[in-house]
CSV table of C-alpha atoms in Angstrom, one decimal:
chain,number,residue,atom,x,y,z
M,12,UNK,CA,151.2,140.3,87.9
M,13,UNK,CA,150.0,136.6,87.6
M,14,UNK,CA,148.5,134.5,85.0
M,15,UNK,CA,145.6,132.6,86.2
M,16,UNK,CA,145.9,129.3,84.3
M,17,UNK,CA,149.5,129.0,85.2
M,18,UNK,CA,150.5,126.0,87.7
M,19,UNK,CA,153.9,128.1,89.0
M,20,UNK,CA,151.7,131.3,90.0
M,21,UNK,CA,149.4,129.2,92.2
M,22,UNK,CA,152.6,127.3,93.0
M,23,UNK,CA,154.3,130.5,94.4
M,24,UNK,CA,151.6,132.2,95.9
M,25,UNK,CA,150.2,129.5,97.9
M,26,UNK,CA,146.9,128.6,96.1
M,27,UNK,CA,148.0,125.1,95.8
M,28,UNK,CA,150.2,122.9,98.5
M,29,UNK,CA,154.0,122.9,98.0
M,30,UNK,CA,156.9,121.8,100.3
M,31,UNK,CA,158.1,125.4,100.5
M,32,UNK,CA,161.9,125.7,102.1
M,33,UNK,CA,161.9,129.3,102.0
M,34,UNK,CA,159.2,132.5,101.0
M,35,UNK,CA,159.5,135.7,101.2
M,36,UNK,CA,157.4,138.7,99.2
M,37,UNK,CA,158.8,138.0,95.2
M,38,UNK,CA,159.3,134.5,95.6
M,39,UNK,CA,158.7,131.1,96.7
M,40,UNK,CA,161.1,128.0,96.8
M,41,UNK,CA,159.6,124.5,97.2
M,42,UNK,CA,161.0,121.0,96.4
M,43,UNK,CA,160.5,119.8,93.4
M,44,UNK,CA,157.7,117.2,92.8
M,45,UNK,CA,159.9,115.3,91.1
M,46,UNK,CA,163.3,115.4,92.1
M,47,UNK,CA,166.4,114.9,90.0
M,48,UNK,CA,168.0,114.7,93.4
M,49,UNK,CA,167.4,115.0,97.6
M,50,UNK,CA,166.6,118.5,98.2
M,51,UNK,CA,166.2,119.4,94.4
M,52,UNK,CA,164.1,123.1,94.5
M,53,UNK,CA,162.5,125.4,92.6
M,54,UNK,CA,162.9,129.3,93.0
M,55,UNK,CA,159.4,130.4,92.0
M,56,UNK,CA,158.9,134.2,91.2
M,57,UNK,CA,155.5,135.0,92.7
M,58,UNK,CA,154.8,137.1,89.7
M,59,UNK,CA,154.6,135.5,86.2
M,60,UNK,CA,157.1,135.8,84.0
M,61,UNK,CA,157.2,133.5,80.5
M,62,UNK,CA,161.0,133.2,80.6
M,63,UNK,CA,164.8,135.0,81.2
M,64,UNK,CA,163.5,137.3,78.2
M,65,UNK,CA,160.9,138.4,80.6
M,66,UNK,CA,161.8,138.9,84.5
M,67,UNK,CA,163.6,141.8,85.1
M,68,UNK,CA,167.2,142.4,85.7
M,69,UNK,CA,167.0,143.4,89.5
M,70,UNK,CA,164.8,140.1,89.8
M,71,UNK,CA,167.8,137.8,88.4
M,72,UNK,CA,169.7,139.6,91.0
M,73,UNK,CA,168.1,138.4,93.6
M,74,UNK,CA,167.7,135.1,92.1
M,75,UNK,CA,171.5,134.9,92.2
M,76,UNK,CA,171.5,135.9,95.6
M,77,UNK,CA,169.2,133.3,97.0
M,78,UNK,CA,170.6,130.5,95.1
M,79,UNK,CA,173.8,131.1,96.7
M,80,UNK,CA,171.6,131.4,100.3
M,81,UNK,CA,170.1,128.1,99.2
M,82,UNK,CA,173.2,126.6,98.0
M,83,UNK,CA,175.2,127.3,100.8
M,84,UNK,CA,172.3,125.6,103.5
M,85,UNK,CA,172.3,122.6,101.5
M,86,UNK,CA,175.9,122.1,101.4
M,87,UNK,CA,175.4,122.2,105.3
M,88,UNK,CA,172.4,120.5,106.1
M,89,UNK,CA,172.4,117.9,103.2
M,90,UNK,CA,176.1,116.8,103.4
M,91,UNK,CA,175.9,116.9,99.3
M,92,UNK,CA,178.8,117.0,97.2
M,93,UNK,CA,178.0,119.5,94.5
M,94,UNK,CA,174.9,121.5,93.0
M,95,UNK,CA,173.7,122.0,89.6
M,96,UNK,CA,172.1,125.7,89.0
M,97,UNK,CA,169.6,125.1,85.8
M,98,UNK,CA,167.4,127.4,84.2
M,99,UNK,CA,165.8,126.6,80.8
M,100,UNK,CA,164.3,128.6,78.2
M,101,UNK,CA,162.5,127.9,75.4
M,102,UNK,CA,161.1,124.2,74.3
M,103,UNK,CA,164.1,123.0,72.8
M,104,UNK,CA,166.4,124.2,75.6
M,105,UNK,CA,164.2,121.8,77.8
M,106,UNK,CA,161.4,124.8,79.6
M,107,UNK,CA,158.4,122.6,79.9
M,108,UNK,CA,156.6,125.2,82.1
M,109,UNK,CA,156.2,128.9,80.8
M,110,UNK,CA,156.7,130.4,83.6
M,111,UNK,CA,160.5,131.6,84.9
M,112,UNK,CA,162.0,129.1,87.7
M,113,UNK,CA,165.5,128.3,88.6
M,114,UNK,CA,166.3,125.0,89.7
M,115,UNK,CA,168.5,124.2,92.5
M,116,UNK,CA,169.7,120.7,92.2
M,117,UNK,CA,171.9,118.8,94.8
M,118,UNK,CA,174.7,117.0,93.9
M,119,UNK,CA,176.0,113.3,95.4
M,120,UNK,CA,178.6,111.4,94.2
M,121,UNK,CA,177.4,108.1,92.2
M,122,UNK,CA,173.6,109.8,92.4
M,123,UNK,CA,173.1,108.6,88.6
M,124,UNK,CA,172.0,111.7,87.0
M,125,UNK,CA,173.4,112.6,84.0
M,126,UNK,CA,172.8,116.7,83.6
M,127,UNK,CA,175.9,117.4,81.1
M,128,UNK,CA,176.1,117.8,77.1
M,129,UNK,CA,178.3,116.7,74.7
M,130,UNK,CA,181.1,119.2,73.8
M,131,UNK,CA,181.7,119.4,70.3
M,132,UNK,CA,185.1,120.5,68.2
M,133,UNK,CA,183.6,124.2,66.7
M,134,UNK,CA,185.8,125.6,63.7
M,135,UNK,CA,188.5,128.4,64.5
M,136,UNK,CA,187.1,130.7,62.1
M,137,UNK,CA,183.5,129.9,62.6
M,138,UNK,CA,184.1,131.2,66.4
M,139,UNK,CA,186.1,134.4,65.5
M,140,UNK,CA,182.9,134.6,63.4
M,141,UNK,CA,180.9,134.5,66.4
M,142,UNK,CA,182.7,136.3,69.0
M,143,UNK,CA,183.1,139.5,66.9
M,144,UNK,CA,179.0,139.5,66.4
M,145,UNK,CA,178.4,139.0,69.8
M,146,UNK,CA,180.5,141.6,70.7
M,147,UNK,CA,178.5,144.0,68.6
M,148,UNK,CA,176.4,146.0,70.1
């Protein structure tokens, strides 16, 4: 299903221009329109889906799969030197459109991009704490 007032669903299916790399019938991988990096895409699901909450299982599968497809013809044809696999969900975790898209970012050394976090020092018992509820079914 798509979402008429959504940019990605027109995005994906063609309504409005893209540099697309790669289509087939669930989605649609264009370069971003504005790149972190060269070759920096976007796999687009052609159907709408708000976030990873929402897409279903068999459709991150094949997101996996075509990442790696992607990931291995950059590394080819783009000579770069890593790749960054993001997908954000949710405001504060940096999802600035609402609709489900993995980004495929190419990696050169001194490129300047800074995609990393600051670890932090959690407490011992605080983790316990949190690996035995996420263990929970």
């Amino acid at each position: 299903m798509r979402k008429d007032d959504c940019i990605f669903c027109k995005l994906a299916n063609g309504d409005i221009p893209t540099n697309s790399i790669y289509e087939d019938d669930k989605f649609n991988v264009i370069l971003d329109a504005g790149p972190a990096t060269k070759g920096h895409a976007l796999i687009l699901p052609k159907e709408h889906f708000d976030n990873v909450y929402e897409i279903p299982d068999e459709w991150i599968a094949d997101v996996a799969v075509l990442s790696k497809k992607l990931a291995m013809k950059m590394k080819a044809k783009l000579n770069c030197d890593g790749l960054n696999f993001i997908q954000n969900n949710g405001l504060c975790a940096g999802q600035t459109v609402f609709h489900y898209h993995y980004h495929i970012i190419p990696r050169y050394e001194g490129d300047g991009q800074e995609l990393l976090w600051k670890p932090t020092e959690p407490d011992a018992d605080a983790q316990a704490v949190l690996c035995k509820l996420l263990k929970e079914d």
